[in-house]
Tab-separated table of C-alpha atoms and ligand atoms in Angstrom:
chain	number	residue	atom	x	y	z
A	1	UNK	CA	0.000	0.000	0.000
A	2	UNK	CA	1.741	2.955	-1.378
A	3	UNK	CA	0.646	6.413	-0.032
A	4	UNK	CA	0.612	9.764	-2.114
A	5	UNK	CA	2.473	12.088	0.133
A	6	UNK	CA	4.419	15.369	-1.075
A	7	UNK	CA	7.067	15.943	1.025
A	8	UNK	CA	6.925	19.735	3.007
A	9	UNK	CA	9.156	21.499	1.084
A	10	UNK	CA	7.804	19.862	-2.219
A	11	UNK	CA	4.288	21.100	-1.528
A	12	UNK	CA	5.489	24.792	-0.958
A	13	UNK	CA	7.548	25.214	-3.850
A	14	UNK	CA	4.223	23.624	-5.634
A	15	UNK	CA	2.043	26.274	-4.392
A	16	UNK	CA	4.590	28.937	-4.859
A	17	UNK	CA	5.406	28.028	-8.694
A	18	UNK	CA	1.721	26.742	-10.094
A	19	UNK	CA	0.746	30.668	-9.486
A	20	UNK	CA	2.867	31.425	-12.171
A	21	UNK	CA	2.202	28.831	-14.693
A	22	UNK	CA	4.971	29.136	-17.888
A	23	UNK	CA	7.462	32.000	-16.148
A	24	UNK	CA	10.889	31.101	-15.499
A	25	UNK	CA	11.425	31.717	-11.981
A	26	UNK	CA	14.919	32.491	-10.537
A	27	UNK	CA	16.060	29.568	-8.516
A	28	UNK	CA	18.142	31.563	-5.754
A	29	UNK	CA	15.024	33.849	-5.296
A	30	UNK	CA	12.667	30.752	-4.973
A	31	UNK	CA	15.356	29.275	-2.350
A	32	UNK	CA	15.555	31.923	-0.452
A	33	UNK	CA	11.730	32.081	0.114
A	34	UNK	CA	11.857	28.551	0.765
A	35	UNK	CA	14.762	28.999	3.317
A	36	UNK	CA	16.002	25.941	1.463
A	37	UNK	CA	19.487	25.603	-0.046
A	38	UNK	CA	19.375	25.187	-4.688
A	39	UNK	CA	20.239	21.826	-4.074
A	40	UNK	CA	17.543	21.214	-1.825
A	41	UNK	CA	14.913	22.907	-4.587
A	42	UNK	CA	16.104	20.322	-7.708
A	43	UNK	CA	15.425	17.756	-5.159
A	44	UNK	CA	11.808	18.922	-4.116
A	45	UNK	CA	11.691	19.528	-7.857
A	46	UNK	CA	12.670	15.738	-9.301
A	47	UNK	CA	10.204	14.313	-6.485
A	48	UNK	CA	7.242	17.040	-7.975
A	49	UNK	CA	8.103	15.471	-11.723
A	50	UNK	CA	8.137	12.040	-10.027
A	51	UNK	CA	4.696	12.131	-8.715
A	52	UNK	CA	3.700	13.608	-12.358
A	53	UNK	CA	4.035	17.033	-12.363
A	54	UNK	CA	5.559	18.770	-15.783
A	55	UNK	CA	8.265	21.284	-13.877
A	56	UNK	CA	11.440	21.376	-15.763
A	57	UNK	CA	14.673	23.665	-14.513
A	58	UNK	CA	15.844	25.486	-17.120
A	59	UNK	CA	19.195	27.697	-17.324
A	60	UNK	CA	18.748	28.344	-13.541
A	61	UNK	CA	15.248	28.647	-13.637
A	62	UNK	CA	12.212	26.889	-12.447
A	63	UNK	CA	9.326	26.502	-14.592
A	64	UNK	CA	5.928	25.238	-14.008
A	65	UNK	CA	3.937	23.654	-17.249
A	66	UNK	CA	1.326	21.524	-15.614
A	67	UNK	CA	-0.232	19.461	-12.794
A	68	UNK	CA	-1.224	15.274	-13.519
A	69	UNK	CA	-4.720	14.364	-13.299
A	70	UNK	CA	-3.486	11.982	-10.733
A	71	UNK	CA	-5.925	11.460	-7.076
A	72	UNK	CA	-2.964	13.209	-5.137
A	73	UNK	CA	-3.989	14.444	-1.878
A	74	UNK	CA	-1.969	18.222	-2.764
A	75	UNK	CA	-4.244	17.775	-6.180
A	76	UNK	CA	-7.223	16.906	-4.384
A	77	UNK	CA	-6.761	20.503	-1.986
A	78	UNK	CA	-6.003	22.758	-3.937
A	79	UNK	CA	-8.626	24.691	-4.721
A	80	UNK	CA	-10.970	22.413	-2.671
A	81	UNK	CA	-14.265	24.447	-1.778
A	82	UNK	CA	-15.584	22.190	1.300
A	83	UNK	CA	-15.462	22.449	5.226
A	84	UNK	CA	-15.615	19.042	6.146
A	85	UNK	CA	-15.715	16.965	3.687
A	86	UNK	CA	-12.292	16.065	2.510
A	87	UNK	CA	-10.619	17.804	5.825
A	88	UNK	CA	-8.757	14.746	5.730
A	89	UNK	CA	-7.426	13.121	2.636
A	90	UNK	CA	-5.884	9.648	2.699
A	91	UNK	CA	-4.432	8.828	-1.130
A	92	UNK	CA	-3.344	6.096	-1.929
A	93	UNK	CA	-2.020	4.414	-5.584
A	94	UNK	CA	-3.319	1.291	-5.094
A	95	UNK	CA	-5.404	-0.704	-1.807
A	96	UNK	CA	-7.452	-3.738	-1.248
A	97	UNK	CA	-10.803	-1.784	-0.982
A	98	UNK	CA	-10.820	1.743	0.113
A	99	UNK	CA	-14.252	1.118	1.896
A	100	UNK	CA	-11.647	-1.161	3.892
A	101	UNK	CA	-9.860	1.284	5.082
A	102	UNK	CA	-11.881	3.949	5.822
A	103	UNK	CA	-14.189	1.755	8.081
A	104	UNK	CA	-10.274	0.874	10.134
A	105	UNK	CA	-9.365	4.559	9.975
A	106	UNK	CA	-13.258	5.188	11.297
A	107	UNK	CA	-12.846	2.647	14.232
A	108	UNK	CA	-9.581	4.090	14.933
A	109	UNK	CA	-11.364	7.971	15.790
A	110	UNK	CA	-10.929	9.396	11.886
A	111	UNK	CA	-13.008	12.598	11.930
A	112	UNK	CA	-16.433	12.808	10.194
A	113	UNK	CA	-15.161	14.191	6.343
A	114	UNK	CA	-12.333	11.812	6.235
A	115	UNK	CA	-12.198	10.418	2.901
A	116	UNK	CA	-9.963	7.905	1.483
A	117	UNK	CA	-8.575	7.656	-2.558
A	118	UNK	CA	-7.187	5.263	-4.758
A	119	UNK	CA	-5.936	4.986	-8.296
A	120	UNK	CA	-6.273	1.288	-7.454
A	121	UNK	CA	-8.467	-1.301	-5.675
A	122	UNK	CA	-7.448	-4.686	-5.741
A	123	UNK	CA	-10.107	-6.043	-3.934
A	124	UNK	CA	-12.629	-3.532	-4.931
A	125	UNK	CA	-16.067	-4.606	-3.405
A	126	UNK	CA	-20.088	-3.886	-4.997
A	127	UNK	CA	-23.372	-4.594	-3.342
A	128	UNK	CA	-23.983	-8.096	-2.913
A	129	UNK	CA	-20.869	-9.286	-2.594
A	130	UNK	CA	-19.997	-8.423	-6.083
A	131	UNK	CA	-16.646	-7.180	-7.088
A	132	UNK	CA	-16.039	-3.791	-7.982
A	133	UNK	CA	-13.774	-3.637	-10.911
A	134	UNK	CA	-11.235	-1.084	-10.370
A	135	UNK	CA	-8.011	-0.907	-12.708
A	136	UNK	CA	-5.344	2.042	-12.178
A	137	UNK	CA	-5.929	5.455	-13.860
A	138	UNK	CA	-9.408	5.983	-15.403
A	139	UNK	CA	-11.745	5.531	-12.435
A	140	UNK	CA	-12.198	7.357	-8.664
A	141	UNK	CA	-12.608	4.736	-5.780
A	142	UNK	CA	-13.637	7.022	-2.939
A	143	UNK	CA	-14.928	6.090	1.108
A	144	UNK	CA	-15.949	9.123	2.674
A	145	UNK	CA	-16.776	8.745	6.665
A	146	UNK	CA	-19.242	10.150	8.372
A	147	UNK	CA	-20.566	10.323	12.004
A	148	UNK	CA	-24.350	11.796	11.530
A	149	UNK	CA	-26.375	12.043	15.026
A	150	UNK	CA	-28.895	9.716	13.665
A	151	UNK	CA	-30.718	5.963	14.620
A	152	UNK	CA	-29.459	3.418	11.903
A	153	UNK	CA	-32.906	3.279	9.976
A	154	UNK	CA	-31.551	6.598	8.177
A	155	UNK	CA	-28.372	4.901	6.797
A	156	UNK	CA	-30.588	4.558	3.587
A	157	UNK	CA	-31.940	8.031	2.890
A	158	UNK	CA	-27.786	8.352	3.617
A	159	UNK	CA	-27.272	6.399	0.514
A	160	UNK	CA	-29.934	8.728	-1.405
A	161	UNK	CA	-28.451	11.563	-0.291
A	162	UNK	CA	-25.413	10.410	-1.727
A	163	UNK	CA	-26.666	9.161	-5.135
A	164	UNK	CA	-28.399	12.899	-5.544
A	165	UNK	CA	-24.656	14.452	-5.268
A	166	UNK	CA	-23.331	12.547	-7.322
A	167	UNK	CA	-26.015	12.655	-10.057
A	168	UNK	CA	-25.824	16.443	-10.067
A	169	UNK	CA	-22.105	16.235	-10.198
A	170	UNK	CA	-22.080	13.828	-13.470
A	171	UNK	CA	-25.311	16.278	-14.762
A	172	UNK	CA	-22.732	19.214	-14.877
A	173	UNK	CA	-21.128	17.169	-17.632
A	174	UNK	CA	-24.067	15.685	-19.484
A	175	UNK	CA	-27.098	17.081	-18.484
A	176	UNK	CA	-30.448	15.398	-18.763
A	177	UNK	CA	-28.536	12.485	-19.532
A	178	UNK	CA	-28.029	10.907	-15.503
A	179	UNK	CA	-30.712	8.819	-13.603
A	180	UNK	CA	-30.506	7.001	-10.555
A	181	UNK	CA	-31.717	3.460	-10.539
A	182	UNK	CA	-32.251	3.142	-6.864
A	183	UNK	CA	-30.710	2.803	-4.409
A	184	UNK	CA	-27.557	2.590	-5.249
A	185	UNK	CA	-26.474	2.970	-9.170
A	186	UNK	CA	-25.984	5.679	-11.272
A	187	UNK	CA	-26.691	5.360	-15.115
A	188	UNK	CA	-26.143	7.052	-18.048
A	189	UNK	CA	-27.990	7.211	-21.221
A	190	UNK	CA	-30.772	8.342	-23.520
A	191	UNK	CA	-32.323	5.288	-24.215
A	192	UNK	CA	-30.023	2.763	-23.618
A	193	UNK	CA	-28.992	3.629	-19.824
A	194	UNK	CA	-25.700	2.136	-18.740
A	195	UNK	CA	-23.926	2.014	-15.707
A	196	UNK	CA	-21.286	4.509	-14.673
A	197	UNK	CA	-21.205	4.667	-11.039
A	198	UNK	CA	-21.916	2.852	-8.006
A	199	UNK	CA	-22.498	3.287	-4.406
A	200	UNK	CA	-21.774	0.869	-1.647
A	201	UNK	CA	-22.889	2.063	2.031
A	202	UNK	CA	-21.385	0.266	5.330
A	203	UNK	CA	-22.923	1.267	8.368
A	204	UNK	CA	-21.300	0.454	12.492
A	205	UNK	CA	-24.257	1.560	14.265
A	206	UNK	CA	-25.836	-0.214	18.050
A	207	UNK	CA	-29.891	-0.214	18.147
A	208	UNK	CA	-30.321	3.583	18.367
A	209	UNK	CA	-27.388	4.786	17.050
A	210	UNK	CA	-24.989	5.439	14.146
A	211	UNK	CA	-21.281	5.487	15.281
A	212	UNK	CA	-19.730	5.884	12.073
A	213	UNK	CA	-21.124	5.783	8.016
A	214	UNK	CA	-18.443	5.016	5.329
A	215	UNK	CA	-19.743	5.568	1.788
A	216	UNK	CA	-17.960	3.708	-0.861
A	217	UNK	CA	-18.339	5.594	-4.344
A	218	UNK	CA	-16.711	4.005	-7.376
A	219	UNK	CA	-16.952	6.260	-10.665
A	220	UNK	CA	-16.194	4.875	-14.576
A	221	UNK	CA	-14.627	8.239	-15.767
A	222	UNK	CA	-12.191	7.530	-18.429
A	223	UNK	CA	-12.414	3.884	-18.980
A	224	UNK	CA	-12.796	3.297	-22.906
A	225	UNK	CA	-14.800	-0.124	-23.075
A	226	UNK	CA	-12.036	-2.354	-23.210
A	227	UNK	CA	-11.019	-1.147	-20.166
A	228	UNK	CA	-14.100	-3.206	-18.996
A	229	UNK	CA	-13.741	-7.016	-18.513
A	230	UNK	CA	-16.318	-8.867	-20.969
A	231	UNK	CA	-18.778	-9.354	-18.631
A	232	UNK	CA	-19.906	-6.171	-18.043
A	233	UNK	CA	-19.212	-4.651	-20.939
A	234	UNK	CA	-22.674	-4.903	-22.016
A	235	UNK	CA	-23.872	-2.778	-19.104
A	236	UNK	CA	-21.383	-0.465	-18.236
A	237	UNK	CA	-19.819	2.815	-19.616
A	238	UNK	CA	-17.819	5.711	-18.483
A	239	UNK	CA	-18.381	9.334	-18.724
A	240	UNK	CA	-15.637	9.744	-21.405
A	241	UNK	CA	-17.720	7.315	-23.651
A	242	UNK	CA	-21.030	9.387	-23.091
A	243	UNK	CA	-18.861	13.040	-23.521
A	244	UNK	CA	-16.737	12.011	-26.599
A	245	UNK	CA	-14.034	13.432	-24.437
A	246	UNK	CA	-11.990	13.183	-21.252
A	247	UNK	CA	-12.657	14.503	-18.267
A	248	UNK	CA	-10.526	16.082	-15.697
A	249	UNK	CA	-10.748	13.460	-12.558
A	250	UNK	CA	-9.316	15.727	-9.829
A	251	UNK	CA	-11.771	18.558	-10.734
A	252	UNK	CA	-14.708	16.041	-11.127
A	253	UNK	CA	-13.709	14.745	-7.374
A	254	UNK	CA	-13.894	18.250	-6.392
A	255	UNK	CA	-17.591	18.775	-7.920
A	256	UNK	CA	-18.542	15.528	-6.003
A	257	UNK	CA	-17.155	16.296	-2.651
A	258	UNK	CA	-18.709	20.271	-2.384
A	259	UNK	CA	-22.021	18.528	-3.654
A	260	UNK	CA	-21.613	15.911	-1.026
A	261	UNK	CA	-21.252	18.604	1.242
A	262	UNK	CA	-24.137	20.543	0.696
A	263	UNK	CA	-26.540	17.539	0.385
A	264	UNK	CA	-25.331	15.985	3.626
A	265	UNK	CA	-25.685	19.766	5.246
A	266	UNK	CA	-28.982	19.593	3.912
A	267	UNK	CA	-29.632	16.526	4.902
A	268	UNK	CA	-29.122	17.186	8.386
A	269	UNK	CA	-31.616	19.753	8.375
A	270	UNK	CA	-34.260	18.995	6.489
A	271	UNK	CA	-34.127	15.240	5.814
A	272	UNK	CA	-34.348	14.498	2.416
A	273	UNK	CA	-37.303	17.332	2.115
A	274	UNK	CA	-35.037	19.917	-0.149
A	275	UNK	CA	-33.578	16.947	-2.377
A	276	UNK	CA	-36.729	15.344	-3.205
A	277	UNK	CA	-37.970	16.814	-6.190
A	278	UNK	CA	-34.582	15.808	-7.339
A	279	UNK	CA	-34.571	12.210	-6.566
A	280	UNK	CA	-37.747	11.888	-8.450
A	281	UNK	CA	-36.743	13.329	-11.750
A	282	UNK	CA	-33.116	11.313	-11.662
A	283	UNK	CA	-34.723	7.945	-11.183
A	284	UNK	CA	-35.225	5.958	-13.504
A	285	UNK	CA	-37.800	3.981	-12.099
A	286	UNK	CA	-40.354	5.876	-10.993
A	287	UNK	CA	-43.335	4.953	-13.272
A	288	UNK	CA	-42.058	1.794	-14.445
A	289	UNK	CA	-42.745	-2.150	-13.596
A	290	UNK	CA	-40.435	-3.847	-11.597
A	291	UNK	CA	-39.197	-7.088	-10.057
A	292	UNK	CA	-37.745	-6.799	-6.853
A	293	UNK	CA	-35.123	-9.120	-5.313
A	294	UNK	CA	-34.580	-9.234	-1.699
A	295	UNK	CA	-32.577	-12.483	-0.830
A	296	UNK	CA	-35.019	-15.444	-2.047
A	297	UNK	CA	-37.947	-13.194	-2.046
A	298	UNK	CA	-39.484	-11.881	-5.392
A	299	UNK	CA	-41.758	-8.623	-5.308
A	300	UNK	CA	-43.405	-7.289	-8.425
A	301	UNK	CA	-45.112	-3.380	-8.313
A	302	UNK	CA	-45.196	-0.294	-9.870
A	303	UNK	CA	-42.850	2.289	-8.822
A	304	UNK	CA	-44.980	5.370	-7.499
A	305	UNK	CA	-42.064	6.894	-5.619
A	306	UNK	CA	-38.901	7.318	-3.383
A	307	UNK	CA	-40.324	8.171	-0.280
A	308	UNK	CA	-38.587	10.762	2.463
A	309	UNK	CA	-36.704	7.677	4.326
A	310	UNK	CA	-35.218	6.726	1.074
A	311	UNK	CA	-37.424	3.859	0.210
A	312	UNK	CA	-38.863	2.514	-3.035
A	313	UNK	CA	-42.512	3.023	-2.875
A	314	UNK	CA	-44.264	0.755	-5.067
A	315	UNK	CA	-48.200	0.009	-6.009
A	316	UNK	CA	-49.341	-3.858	-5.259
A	317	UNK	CA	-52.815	-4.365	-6.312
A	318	UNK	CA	-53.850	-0.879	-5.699
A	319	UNK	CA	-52.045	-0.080	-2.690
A	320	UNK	CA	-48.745	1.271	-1.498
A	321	UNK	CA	-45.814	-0.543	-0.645
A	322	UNK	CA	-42.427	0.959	0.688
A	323	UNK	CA	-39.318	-1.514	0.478
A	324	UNK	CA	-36.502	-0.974	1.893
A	325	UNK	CA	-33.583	-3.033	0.058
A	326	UNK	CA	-33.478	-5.474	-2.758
A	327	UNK	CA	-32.286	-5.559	-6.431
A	328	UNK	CA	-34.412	-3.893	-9.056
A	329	UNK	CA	-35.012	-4.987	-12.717
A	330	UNK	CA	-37.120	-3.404	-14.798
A	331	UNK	CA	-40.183	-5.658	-15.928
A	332	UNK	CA	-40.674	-5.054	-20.128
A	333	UNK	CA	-43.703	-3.190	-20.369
B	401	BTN	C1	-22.117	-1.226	-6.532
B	401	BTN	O1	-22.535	-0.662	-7.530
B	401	BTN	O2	-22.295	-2.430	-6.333
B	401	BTN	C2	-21.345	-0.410	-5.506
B	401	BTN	C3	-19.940	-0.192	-5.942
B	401	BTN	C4	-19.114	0.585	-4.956
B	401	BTN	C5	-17.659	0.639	-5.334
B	401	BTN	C6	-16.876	1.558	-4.469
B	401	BTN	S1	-15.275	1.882	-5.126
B	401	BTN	C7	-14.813	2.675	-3.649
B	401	BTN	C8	-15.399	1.865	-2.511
B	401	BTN	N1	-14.511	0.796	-2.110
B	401	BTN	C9	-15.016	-0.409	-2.381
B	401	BTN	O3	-14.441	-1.487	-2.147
B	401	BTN	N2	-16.223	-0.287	-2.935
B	401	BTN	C10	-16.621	1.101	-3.038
């Protein structure tokens, strides 16, 4: 387990030459701000090109080109509009399963907004069991902790909350084109809806109370589709394939973890009240026949709704139903 980590005097000479993008900056002047020796400087500057950064020294003079759309935790800050969320960053290039680590670093007294990153999950885990297939470079694999002041029969509206961030994250990017298929997976599409996103909730609560939340987010960002094993090619996609283009990871993390931040605020005080109207018009279920598989059981309805606890409402001969878990597919109609 290999941890992104800048060094001190790495990170400073960072934030001092990025501001200046292109200018040749004099090397003894940068020193001397650094109160570091030349030397010292070409070092901090071989470890900046080492963790991806395009910063040459040229004639006695530093220059800054550009900054690698790599899950860095220096990346991840700067510029990073949030209070709590992200207040600690734990980056990593590659781990078993981030969710994996965040629920350790929760036990262990991490702070509610601590989230952990990883160009890499080896051992990447889905909902039921399922493996989350996460290769180096193209996706985010993010676990974000959180202690809400809530009884554990709100860890689902949690979830909600969750999928309605990150839904208006990927809408900046391809608007009209996002839906959530409750509770847990993001799709993309206009007729054909794919997957592109998946969330994966793991509550440690006692009867009345939630001591800790980690939300496991796994994104498809720039995966082409042979970046996809066979399986589930048919299924998934990534936002690249939906924009044409690539897409900036670090700044799409950023997006996700202000939005997460305002939903959760809003969460807190008003329940899911203020992000209803939202979770209706992403799902893509509401209005549609469904089967619904919870362990052995089978339920068939019509979706009328996603109620204010997060549950799937649906309509059983006439009358209506809220469930609280199970796997959805859509019945032909
Ligand atoms: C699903 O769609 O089944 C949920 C997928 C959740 C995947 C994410 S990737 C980051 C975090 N760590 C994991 O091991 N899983 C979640």
């Amino acid at each position: 387990m290999t941890r992104y980590e800048l060094d001190t005097l790495a990170e400073e000479l960072l934030l001092r030459v990025r501001r200046k993008p292109a200018s040749f900056i004099p090397l003894t002047s940068l020193s001397r701000r650094l109160g570091a020796t030349p030397d010292d400087v070409k070092e901090a500057v071989k470890t900046l090109v080492s963790w991806g950064y395009r910063i040459r020294i040229r004639r006695g003079h530093v220059v800054f080109m550009s900054a690698p759309d790599a899950l860095i935790d220096t990346e991840i800050k700067y510029g990073l509009k949030t209070k709590v969320v992200g207040r600690q960053i734990h980056a990593y290039r590659s781990v078993k399963s981030t969710n994996d680590l965040a629920t350790q670093l929760a036990e262990n007294g991490a702070p509610e907004g601590t989230i952990v990153i990883a160009e890499q999950q080896t051992r990447g885990r889905g909902r039921f069991g399922r493996n989350w297939h996460s290769e180096p470079g193209n996706g985010i694999y993010l676990s974000l902790v959180l202690r809400p002041n809530l009884p554990p029969d709100k860890a689902p509206a949690l979830s909600i909350m969750t999928a309605v961030a990150l839904a208006d994250t990927l809408a900046g990017y391809l608007p009209d084109r996002v839906w959530i298929k409750w509770p847990n997976d993001l799709l993309i599409g206009r007729k054909r809806l794919r997957k592109t996103a998946g969330i994966l909730t793991e509550l440690s609560a006692e009867q009345k109370k939630i001591h800790h939340v980690v939300i496991g987010v796994g994104i498809n960002v720039n995966h082409g589709i042979d970046d996809f094993p066979e399986d589930i090619k048919p299924i998934a996609t990534s936002l690249r394939r939906a924009l044409r283009k690539k897409v900036s990871r670090v700044e799409l993390l950023q997006k996700l973890l202000v939005n997460l931040e305002r939903e959760y605020n809003s969460y807190l005080k008003h329940g899911l009240k203020k992000a209803h109207k939202r979770v209706r018009a992403y799902s893509s279920l509401i209005g549609h026949s469904i089967k619904l598989a919870s362990g052995k059981n089978i339920t068939e309805g019509k979706v009328v709704d996603i109620d204010l606890d997060g549950r799937l409402v649906l309509e059983i001969d006439g009358e209506c139903r809220p469930v609280i878990a199970g796997e959805v597919t859509v019945v032909k109609e």
